[in-house]
Amino acid sequence: MTIADGTSQEADMGGLLRVGMVGYGFMGAVHSHAWRTAHRFFDLQLTPQLTALAGRNAAGVAEAAERQGWLSAETDWRRLIERDDIDLIDICTPGDMHSEIAIAALQAGKHVLCEKPLANSVADAAHMAEVARSAAERGVFAMCGFTYRRTPAVTLARRFVQEGRLGDIRHVRAQYLQDWLSDPDAPLTWRLDKQKAGSGALGDIGAHIVDMAQWVTGASVTDVSAMMRTFVTERPVAGERAGLGGTGSSEGPKGPVTVDDAAVFTARFDTGAIGVFEATRMALGRKNALRLEVNGTRGSVAFDFEEQNVLEFYDGSDAADAHGFRRIIVTEPVHPYVGNWWPAGHGIGYEHGFTHQVVDLVSAIAAGEQPRPSFDDALGVQRVLAAVEASAAAGSAVETVLS
Ligand code: SOE
């Protein structure tokens, strides 16, 4: 059902990339911001148009479309696939819907941006990647939303590794620490339901640090040994649409938590490096602390998203009287993306990674090139997640990441 239809009537909207988005929660809001903003700060060959927003709740999706600047609203995502005035589908739904929507969109000739993790299983992710490879041969492209790659300080860390400034990589230390589920009365949301989310902290935020570690180092995880834990096994049933950390009522009905609250694992990389990973939404006091430290034979880098405009760099060639980590303020226009924003020292925020994601996706589509991370890249992350779950289930036995 089309609720509101403000789309432009011109048949051939040359120069536009007309977007249909499914979902309008936290991710829907930040993706909407990115679609609205990218061409206003970056020179793009195609101008994104917020053509249609889809969501099951008629009143909710109409309000979100109005608020976020979408020209029309639908209550069935399949309408976005059917409409010939939509070029790209942006999937901001729980993970159990990613596969069906992405495959239908690609087979209908529409580009796809899909939130992470790619799917709730390796089987679904592999099917999506197979369809995406075939679609790419027809000039229809798919990207997975690992946005933290597009933080300037993270792109700098990767460049330092690529330039050999760290030497051979020995250690990778990655954490993603949040605390919005520390309160046992935080209500049950879809993120705590294995059928909807696939996994808990592991897939939600562990996926980010697996992708980031592999992207920054250029190495792939080959084996893991893991533990996973659910600290709060039942929670109040969510009343209103509880967002992150919304509070429920400890008196009302409760339901089971069927995913992990925390996942920790060691990892071996194909380069011989070893890693330690931790993902939890129970680290009281840590709000969005995505941290990465890479130690090499010639140098080290350290990043913490809670200070995302800074990269710490240790140059092993410094003279003894200058030994110490250097705080690089990554806001000079020499760095990717930064020059399009504010003067040096002003910094950027969480939402900028999503705008950078749109910039790179739109640029790749306009150039007829595969955007990264591709669905194959995201399938690689999914395989690591599956190995972690298998290892944890087998009492932390070493589990090989099957290719
Ligand atoms: C919740 O943990 C969450 O919203 C993740 O789902 C996002 O991917 C991350 O960017 C912020 O935290």
Short mmCIF file of C-alpha atoms and ligand atoms in Angstrom, two decimals:
data_model
loop_
_atom_site.label_atom_id
_atom_site.label_comp_id
_atom_site.label_asym_id
_atom_site.label_seq_id
_atom_site.Cartn_x
_atom_site.Cartn_y
_atom_site.Cartn_z
CA MET A 1 0.00 0.00 0.00
CA THR A 2 1.45 3.35 -1.05
CA ILE A 3 0.61 5.77 1.75
CA ALA A 4 2.03 9.02 0.42
CA ASP A 5 3.42 9.51 -3.05
CA GLY A 6 5.41 12.67 -3.48
CA THR A 7 7.74 11.20 -6.08
CA SER A 8 8.73 13.37 -9.01
CA GLN A 9 6.63 12.71 -12.06
CA GLU A 10 9.40 13.04 -14.69
CA ALA A 11 9.84 9.63 -16.25
CA ASP A 12 13.59 9.65 -16.78
CA MET A 13 15.23 11.07 -13.70
CA GLY A 14 18.69 11.29 -15.26
CA GLY A 15 21.51 11.98 -12.81
CA LEU A 16 19.53 10.70 -9.85
CA LEU A 17 20.09 7.56 -7.82
CA ARG A 18 16.60 6.84 -6.53
CA VAL A 19 16.69 5.03 -3.20
CA GLY A 20 14.12 2.81 -1.54
CA MET A 21 14.91 1.98 2.10
CA VAL A 22 13.44 -0.81 4.21
CA GLY A 23 13.34 -0.10 7.94
CA TYR A 24 13.28 3.14 9.91
CA GLY A 25 14.79 2.48 13.33
CA PHE A 26 18.19 3.75 14.50
CA MET A 27 19.94 2.56 11.34
CA GLY A 28 17.13 3.89 9.14
CA ALA A 29 17.53 7.32 10.67
CA VAL A 30 21.29 7.49 10.23
CA HIS A 31 21.10 6.07 6.70
CA SER A 32 18.44 8.69 5.84
CA HIS A 33 20.80 11.40 7.11
CA ALA A 34 23.57 10.03 4.89
CA TRP A 35 21.38 9.85 1.77
CA ARG A 36 20.26 13.47 2.38
CA THR A 37 23.76 14.78 3.08
CA ALA A 38 26.34 13.09 0.84
CA HIS A 39 25.83 15.13 -2.35
CA ARG A 40 25.71 18.37 -0.36
CA PHE A 41 29.27 17.90 0.88
CA PHE A 42 30.84 15.72 -1.82
CA ASP A 43 30.79 16.04 -5.62
CA LEU A 44 28.84 12.99 -6.78
CA GLN A 45 28.04 11.97 -10.36
CA LEU A 46 24.63 10.75 -9.19
CA THR A 47 22.42 12.61 -6.74
CA PRO A 48 20.66 10.35 -4.22
CA GLN A 49 16.92 10.83 -4.02
CA LEU A 50 15.04 9.59 -0.96
CA THR A 51 12.27 8.10 -3.08
CA ALA A 52 10.47 5.64 -0.80
CA LEU A 53 10.61 4.32 2.75
CA ALA A 54 9.06 0.95 3.59
CA GLY A 55 7.89 -0.34 6.94
CA ARG A 56 5.11 -2.60 8.19
CA ASN A 57 3.45 -0.09 10.49
CA ALA A 58 1.49 2.36 8.30
CA ALA A 59 1.42 5.20 10.82
CA GLY A 60 5.02 4.64 11.87
CA VAL A 61 6.49 4.56 8.38
CA ALA A 62 4.43 7.59 7.28
CA GLU A 63 5.73 9.59 10.27
CA ALA A 64 9.31 8.44 9.68
CA ALA A 65 9.10 9.25 5.95
CA GLU A 66 7.88 12.75 6.75
CA ARG A 67 10.49 13.30 9.43
CA GLN A 68 13.44 11.88 7.45
CA GLY A 69 12.53 13.46 4.08
CA TRP A 70 11.36 10.46 2.07
CA LEU A 71 9.09 11.31 -0.91
CA SER A 72 6.78 8.34 -0.39
CA ALA A 73 6.05 5.53 2.02
CA GLU A 74 5.10 1.88 1.54
CA THR A 75 3.94 -0.79 3.98
CA ASP A 76 5.36 -3.68 1.95
CA TRP A 77 9.06 -3.80 0.94
CA ARG A 78 8.08 -5.79 -2.14
CA ARG A 79 6.54 -2.59 -3.56
CA LEU A 80 10.03 -1.08 -3.61
CA ILE A 81 11.21 -4.00 -5.76
CA GLU A 82 8.24 -3.59 -8.11
CA ARG A 83 8.54 0.18 -8.54
CA ASP A 84 10.44 1.30 -11.64
CA ASP A 85 11.29 4.64 -10.03
CA ILE A 86 13.73 3.04 -7.59
CA ASP A 87 17.34 2.21 -8.50
CA LEU A 88 18.77 1.02 -5.16
CA ILE A 89 17.41 -0.80 -2.12
CA ASP A 90 18.89 0.07 1.29
CA ILE A 91 18.23 -2.70 3.82
CA CYS A 92 18.00 -1.52 7.43
CA THR A 93 16.00 -4.41 8.84
CA PRO A 94 16.79 -7.14 11.35
CA GLY A 95 19.14 -9.73 9.88
CA ASP A 96 16.50 -12.39 9.20
CA MET A 97 15.14 -10.26 6.33
CA HIS A 98 18.44 -9.33 4.67
CA SER A 99 18.69 -12.34 2.39
CA GLU A 100 15.17 -12.30 0.94
CA ILE A 101 15.17 -8.56 0.29
CA ALA A 102 18.71 -8.35 -1.12
CA ILE A 103 18.26 -11.31 -3.48
CA ALA A 104 14.90 -10.01 -4.76
CA ALA A 105 16.37 -6.53 -5.29
CA LEU A 106 19.48 -7.74 -7.13
CA GLN A 107 17.47 -10.09 -9.33
CA ALA A 108 15.18 -7.13 -10.16
CA GLY A 109 18.23 -5.14 -11.28
CA LYS A 110 18.41 -2.84 -8.27
CA HIS A 111 21.65 -2.03 -6.46
CA VAL A 112 21.76 -2.98 -2.76
CA LEU A 113 23.22 -1.53 0.43
CA CYS A 114 22.72 -4.04 3.25
CA GLU A 115 23.37 -3.42 6.95
CA LYS A 116 25.78 -5.68 8.81
CA PRO A 117 26.12 -8.47 9.54
CA LEU A 118 25.23 -9.58 6.03
CA ALA A 119 22.94 -12.39 7.17
CA ASN A 120 22.05 -14.61 10.12
CA SER A 121 23.89 -17.62 8.68
CA VAL A 122 26.78 -18.50 6.39
CA ALA A 123 24.35 -20.30 4.10
CA ASP A 124 22.26 -17.16 3.59
CA ALA A 125 25.36 -14.98 3.27
CA ALA A 126 26.85 -17.33 0.68
CA HIS A 127 23.63 -17.27 -1.35
CA MET A 128 23.56 -13.46 -1.22
CA ALA A 129 27.20 -13.27 -2.31
CA GLU A 130 26.56 -15.65 -5.20
CA VAL A 131 23.60 -13.58 -6.45
CA ALA A 132 25.64 -10.38 -5.99
CA ARG A 133 28.54 -11.75 -8.08
CA SER A 134 26.13 -12.56 -10.87
CA ALA A 135 24.39 -9.17 -10.62
CA ALA A 136 27.74 -7.35 -10.73
CA GLU A 137 28.33 -8.88 -14.18
CA ARG A 138 25.19 -6.98 -15.21
CA GLY A 139 26.40 -3.74 -13.64
CA VAL A 140 24.19 -4.11 -10.57
CA PHE A 141 26.22 -3.74 -7.38
CA ALA A 142 25.89 -4.63 -3.68
CA MET A 143 27.73 -3.32 -0.62
CA CYS A 144 27.58 -4.31 3.07
CA GLY A 145 27.46 -1.54 5.69
CA PHE A 146 30.67 -1.91 7.67
CA THR A 147 30.85 1.86 8.13
CA TYR A 148 33.74 2.07 10.59
CA ARG A 149 36.16 1.42 7.73
CA ARG A 150 35.25 4.93 6.59
CA THR A 151 36.46 6.66 9.74
CA PRO A 152 39.46 8.73 8.59
CA ALA A 153 41.64 7.53 11.48
CA VAL A 154 40.93 3.92 10.53
CA THR A 155 41.76 4.54 6.89
CA LEU A 156 45.04 6.10 8.11
CA ALA A 157 45.83 3.00 10.18
CA ARG A 158 45.32 0.84 7.12
CA ARG A 159 47.56 3.12 5.05
CA PHE A 160 50.33 2.91 7.64
CA VAL A 161 50.14 -0.90 7.49
CA GLN A 162 50.13 -0.88 3.69
CA GLU A 163 53.14 1.49 3.62
CA GLY A 164 55.07 -0.88 5.90
CA ARG A 165 55.35 1.64 8.72
CA LEU A 166 54.36 -1.05 11.22
CA GLY A 167 56.54 -3.72 9.65
CA ASP A 168 55.31 -7.31 9.91
CA ILE A 169 52.12 -7.52 11.97
CA ARG A 170 52.35 -9.71 15.08
CA HIS A 171 49.38 -8.71 17.28
CA VAL A 172 45.81 -7.56 16.69
CA ARG A 173 43.81 -6.50 19.74
CA ALA A 174 40.18 -5.61 19.00
CA GLN A 175 37.35 -4.73 21.36
CA TYR A 176 33.87 -3.43 20.87
CA LEU A 177 32.46 -2.42 24.26
CA GLN A 178 28.97 -1.05 24.86
CA ASP A 179 26.78 -1.07 27.97
CA TRP A 180 23.20 -0.49 26.80
CA LEU A 181 22.17 -3.97 27.92
CA SER A 182 23.82 -3.83 31.35
CA ASP A 183 20.41 -3.09 32.94
CA PRO A 184 18.57 -6.43 33.33
CA ASP A 185 15.31 -4.50 32.88
CA ALA A 186 16.30 -3.27 29.43
CA PRO A 187 13.50 -4.87 27.43
CA LEU A 188 13.55 -7.67 24.93
CA THR A 189 14.06 -6.25 21.44
CA TRP A 190 14.66 -8.06 18.16
CA ARG A 191 18.41 -7.82 18.81
CA LEU A 192 17.96 -10.32 21.66
CA ASP A 193 16.04 -12.85 19.57
CA LYS A 194 18.27 -15.34 17.73
CA GLN A 195 15.64 -15.94 15.04
CA LYS A 196 15.60 -12.21 14.16
CA ALA A 197 19.20 -11.19 14.87
CA GLY A 198 21.18 -14.39 14.31
CA SER A 199 23.38 -13.71 17.32
CA GLY A 200 23.82 -11.03 19.97
CA ALA A 201 26.96 -9.01 20.64
CA LEU A 202 28.90 -11.29 18.30
CA GLY A 203 27.00 -10.44 15.12
CA ASP A 204 25.87 -6.96 16.10
CA ILE A 205 29.24 -5.48 17.12
CA GLY A 206 31.71 -8.36 16.88
CA ALA A 207 31.16 -8.28 13.13
CA HIS A 208 32.49 -4.71 13.05
CA ILE A 209 35.78 -5.55 14.75
CA VAL A 210 36.32 -8.65 12.62
CA ASP A 211 35.83 -6.59 9.46
CA MET A 212 37.98 -3.74 10.76
CA ALA A 213 40.84 -6.01 11.88
CA GLN A 214 40.92 -7.80 8.54
CA TRP A 215 40.62 -4.57 6.53
CA VAL A 216 43.28 -2.61 8.44
CA THR A 217 45.81 -5.46 8.48
CA GLY A 218 44.98 -6.95 5.07
CA ALA A 219 45.07 -10.34 6.82
CA SER A 220 42.31 -12.93 7.19
CA VAL A 221 41.32 -14.85 10.30
CA THR A 222 41.90 -18.58 9.76
CA ASP A 223 41.21 -20.15 13.18
CA VAL A 224 39.47 -19.08 16.39
CA SER A 225 38.95 -20.29 19.91
CA ALA A 226 35.96 -18.70 21.60
CA MET A 227 33.73 -18.27 24.62
CA MET A 228 30.26 -16.76 24.54
CA ARG A 229 28.05 -15.85 27.51
CA THR A 230 24.48 -14.74 28.14
CA PHE A 231 24.47 -12.99 31.52
CA VAL A 232 20.78 -12.00 31.54
CA THR A 233 18.70 -14.92 30.31
CA GLU A 234 15.25 -13.29 30.39
CA ARG A 235 14.05 -9.72 30.08
CA PRO A 236 10.82 -7.68 30.26
CA VAL A 237 8.81 -7.91 27.05
CA ALA A 238 9.23 -4.60 25.17
CA GLY A 239 6.14 -2.37 25.29
CA GLU A 240 6.74 0.63 23.05
CA ARG A 241 9.30 0.26 20.30
CA ALA A 242 12.19 0.13 22.71
CA GLY A 243 15.33 1.55 21.20
CA LEU A 244 18.86 0.86 22.31
CA GLY A 245 18.85 0.66 26.08
CA GLY A 246 15.17 1.52 26.46
CA THR A 247 13.93 0.53 29.90
CA GLY A 248 11.17 -2.00 30.37
CA SER A 249 9.35 -2.86 33.56
CA SER A 250 10.68 -5.53 35.90
CA GLU A 251 7.11 -6.35 37.03
CA GLY A 252 5.62 -7.21 33.65
CA PRO A 253 5.86 -10.39 31.58
CA LYS A 254 9.33 -11.62 30.70
CA GLY A 255 10.69 -13.47 27.71
CA PRO A 256 13.85 -15.48 27.01
CA VAL A 257 17.07 -13.95 25.69
CA THR A 258 18.26 -16.36 23.01
CA VAL A 259 21.54 -14.71 21.99
CA ASP A 260 24.93 -13.97 23.54
CA ASP A 261 25.53 -10.92 25.70
CA ALA A 262 29.28 -11.20 25.17
CA ALA A 263 31.73 -13.05 22.94
CA VAL A 264 35.50 -13.29 23.41
CA PHE A 265 37.88 -15.15 21.13
CA THR A 266 41.47 -15.58 20.13
CA ALA A 267 42.31 -15.71 16.46
CA ARG A 268 45.09 -16.79 14.12
CA PHE A 269 45.60 -14.84 10.86
CA ASP A 270 46.83 -16.17 7.53
CA THR A 271 49.92 -13.96 7.89
CA GLY A 272 50.97 -15.60 11.16
CA ALA A 273 49.69 -12.74 13.30
CA ILE A 274 47.54 -13.58 16.31
CA GLY A 275 44.56 -11.68 17.67
CA VAL A 276 42.38 -11.19 20.73
CA PHE A 277 38.78 -10.07 20.21
CA GLU A 278 36.05 -9.00 22.67
CA ALA A 279 32.49 -7.90 21.94
CA THR A 280 30.02 -7.06 24.69
CA ARG A 281 26.99 -4.85 25.28
CA MET A 282 27.46 -5.23 29.07
CA ALA A 283 30.72 -3.30 29.66
CA LEU A 284 29.23 -0.84 32.17
CA GLY A 285 30.55 2.63 31.38
CA ARG A 286 31.73 1.91 27.84
CA LYS A 287 29.22 3.50 25.45
CA ASN A 288 30.59 2.84 21.99
CA ALA A 289 34.20 1.89 22.56
CA LEU A 290 35.30 0.23 19.38
CA ARG A 291 39.03 -0.21 19.88
CA LEU A 292 41.77 -1.60 17.68
CA GLU A 293 45.48 -1.92 18.40
CA VAL A 294 47.89 -3.43 15.90
CA ASN A 295 51.49 -4.19 16.88
CA GLY A 296 54.13 -4.81 14.24
CA THR A 297 57.90 -5.26 14.11
CA ARG A 298 58.48 -1.56 13.32
CA GLY A 299 55.52 0.23 14.85
CA SER A 300 52.03 0.14 16.36
CA VAL A 301 48.72 1.92 15.92
CA ALA A 302 45.88 2.28 18.42
CA PHE A 303 42.35 3.55 17.77
CA ASP A 304 39.31 4.11 20.01
CA PHE A 305 36.05 5.18 18.36
CA GLU A 306 35.16 7.16 21.49
CA GLU A 307 37.97 9.48 20.28
CA GLN A 308 37.44 8.76 16.62
CA ASN A 309 39.31 11.80 15.27
CA VAL A 310 42.58 10.54 16.78
CA LEU A 311 44.96 7.75 15.77
CA GLU A 312 47.81 6.85 18.11
CA PHE A 313 50.97 5.80 16.30
CA TYR A 314 54.21 4.43 17.76
CA ASP A 315 57.18 4.64 15.40
CA GLY A 316 59.78 2.12 16.46
CA SER A 317 62.45 4.07 14.59
CA ASP A 318 62.13 7.08 16.92
CA ALA A 319 65.25 7.86 18.92
CA ALA A 320 65.10 6.63 22.52
CA ASP A 321 64.55 10.16 23.83
CA ALA A 322 61.41 10.44 21.68
CA HIS A 323 59.87 7.03 22.38
CA GLY A 324 56.13 7.13 22.85
CA PHE A 325 52.80 6.94 21.04
CA ARG A 326 52.11 9.97 18.87
CA ARG A 327 48.52 11.36 18.94
CA ILE A 328 47.71 12.10 15.31
CA ILE A 329 44.68 14.42 14.99
CA VAL A 330 43.20 13.03 11.79
CA THR A 331 41.43 16.19 10.67
CA GLU A 332 43.82 17.56 8.06
CA PRO A 333 42.41 17.71 4.51
CA VAL A 334 45.18 15.36 3.36
CA HIS A 335 43.13 12.49 4.83
CA PRO A 336 40.25 10.86 2.89
CA TYR A 337 36.82 12.53 3.30
CA VAL A 338 38.06 15.11 5.86
CA GLY A 339 38.59 18.00 3.46
CA ASN A 340 34.89 17.99 2.57
CA TRP A 341 33.86 18.74 6.14
CA TRP A 342 35.23 21.20 8.63
CA PRO A 343 38.59 22.96 9.17
CA ALA A 344 41.37 21.02 10.91
CA GLY A 345 40.65 20.24 14.56
CA HIS A 346 36.86 20.48 14.36
CA GLY A 347 36.32 16.74 14.01
CA ILE A 348 33.55 14.53 12.72
CA GLY A 349 30.97 12.26 14.36
CA TYR A 350 29.32 8.86 14.20
CA GLU A 351 27.03 9.80 11.32
CA HIS A 352 29.89 10.83 9.02
CA GLY A 353 30.94 7.22 8.41
CA PHE A 354 27.49 6.58 6.95
CA THR A 355 27.77 9.62 4.68
CA HIS A 356 31.21 8.44 3.54
CA GLN A 357 29.64 5.03 2.87
CA VAL A 358 27.07 6.66 0.58
CA VAL A 359 29.80 8.70 -1.15
CA ASP A 360 31.84 5.59 -1.94
CA LEU A 361 28.81 3.50 -2.92
CA VAL A 362 27.38 6.16 -5.27
CA SER A 363 30.83 6.81 -6.77
CA ALA A 364 31.37 3.10 -7.43
CA ILE A 365 27.96 2.71 -9.02
CA ALA A 366 28.53 5.76 -11.23
CA ALA A 367 31.91 4.32 -12.28
CA GLY A 368 30.48 0.83 -12.88
CA GLU A 369 32.84 -0.62 -10.25
CA GLN A 370 32.29 -3.04 -7.36
CA PRO A 371 31.93 -1.09 -4.09
CA ARG A 372 33.69 -2.44 -1.00
CA PRO A 373 33.01 -4.10 1.35
CA SER A 374 31.30 -6.40 -1.11
CA PHE A 375 28.99 -9.23 -0.15
CA ASP A 376 31.99 -11.54 -0.57
CA ASP A 377 33.91 -9.45 1.98
CA ALA A 378 30.91 -9.66 4.31
CA LEU A 379 30.64 -13.43 3.72
CA GLY A 380 34.21 -13.69 4.98
CA VAL A 381 33.17 -11.95 8.21
CA GLN A 382 30.12 -14.23 8.47
CA ARG A 383 32.40 -17.28 8.28
CA VAL A 384 34.44 -15.98 11.20
CA LEU A 385 31.28 -15.38 13.23
CA ALA A 386 30.12 -18.94 12.51
CA ALA A 387 33.50 -20.35 13.56
CA VAL A 388 33.30 -18.37 16.80
CA GLU A 389 29.85 -19.79 17.54
CA ALA A 390 30.98 -23.32 16.69
CA SER A 391 34.07 -23.00 18.89
CA ALA A 392 32.09 -21.63 21.82
CA ALA A 393 29.54 -24.43 21.44
CA ALA A 394 32.38 -26.96 21.47
CA GLY A 395 33.82 -25.64 24.69
CA SER A 396 36.28 -23.18 23.07
CA ALA A 397 37.82 -25.80 20.81
CA VAL A 398 39.90 -24.31 18.00
CA GLU A 399 37.62 -23.90 14.99
CA THR A 400 38.88 -23.34 11.47
CA VAL A 401 37.28 -20.57 9.41
CA LEU A 402 36.14 -22.52 6.39
CA SER A 403 36.55 -20.71 3.05
C1 SOE B 1 24.08 -1.50 18.45
O1 SOE B 1 24.97 -2.22 19.11
C2 SOE B 1 24.68 -0.65 17.33
O2 SOE B 1 23.64 0.15 16.87
C3 SOE B 1 25.16 -1.50 16.16
O3 SOE B 1 24.09 -2.29 15.63
C4 SOE B 1 25.72 -0.59 15.06
O4 SOE B 1 26.21 -1.36 13.97
C5 SOE B 1 26.85 0.25 15.65
O5 SOE B 1 27.33 1.15 14.66
C6 SOE B 1 26.37 1.03 16.86
O6 SOE B 1 25.76 0.13 17.83
#
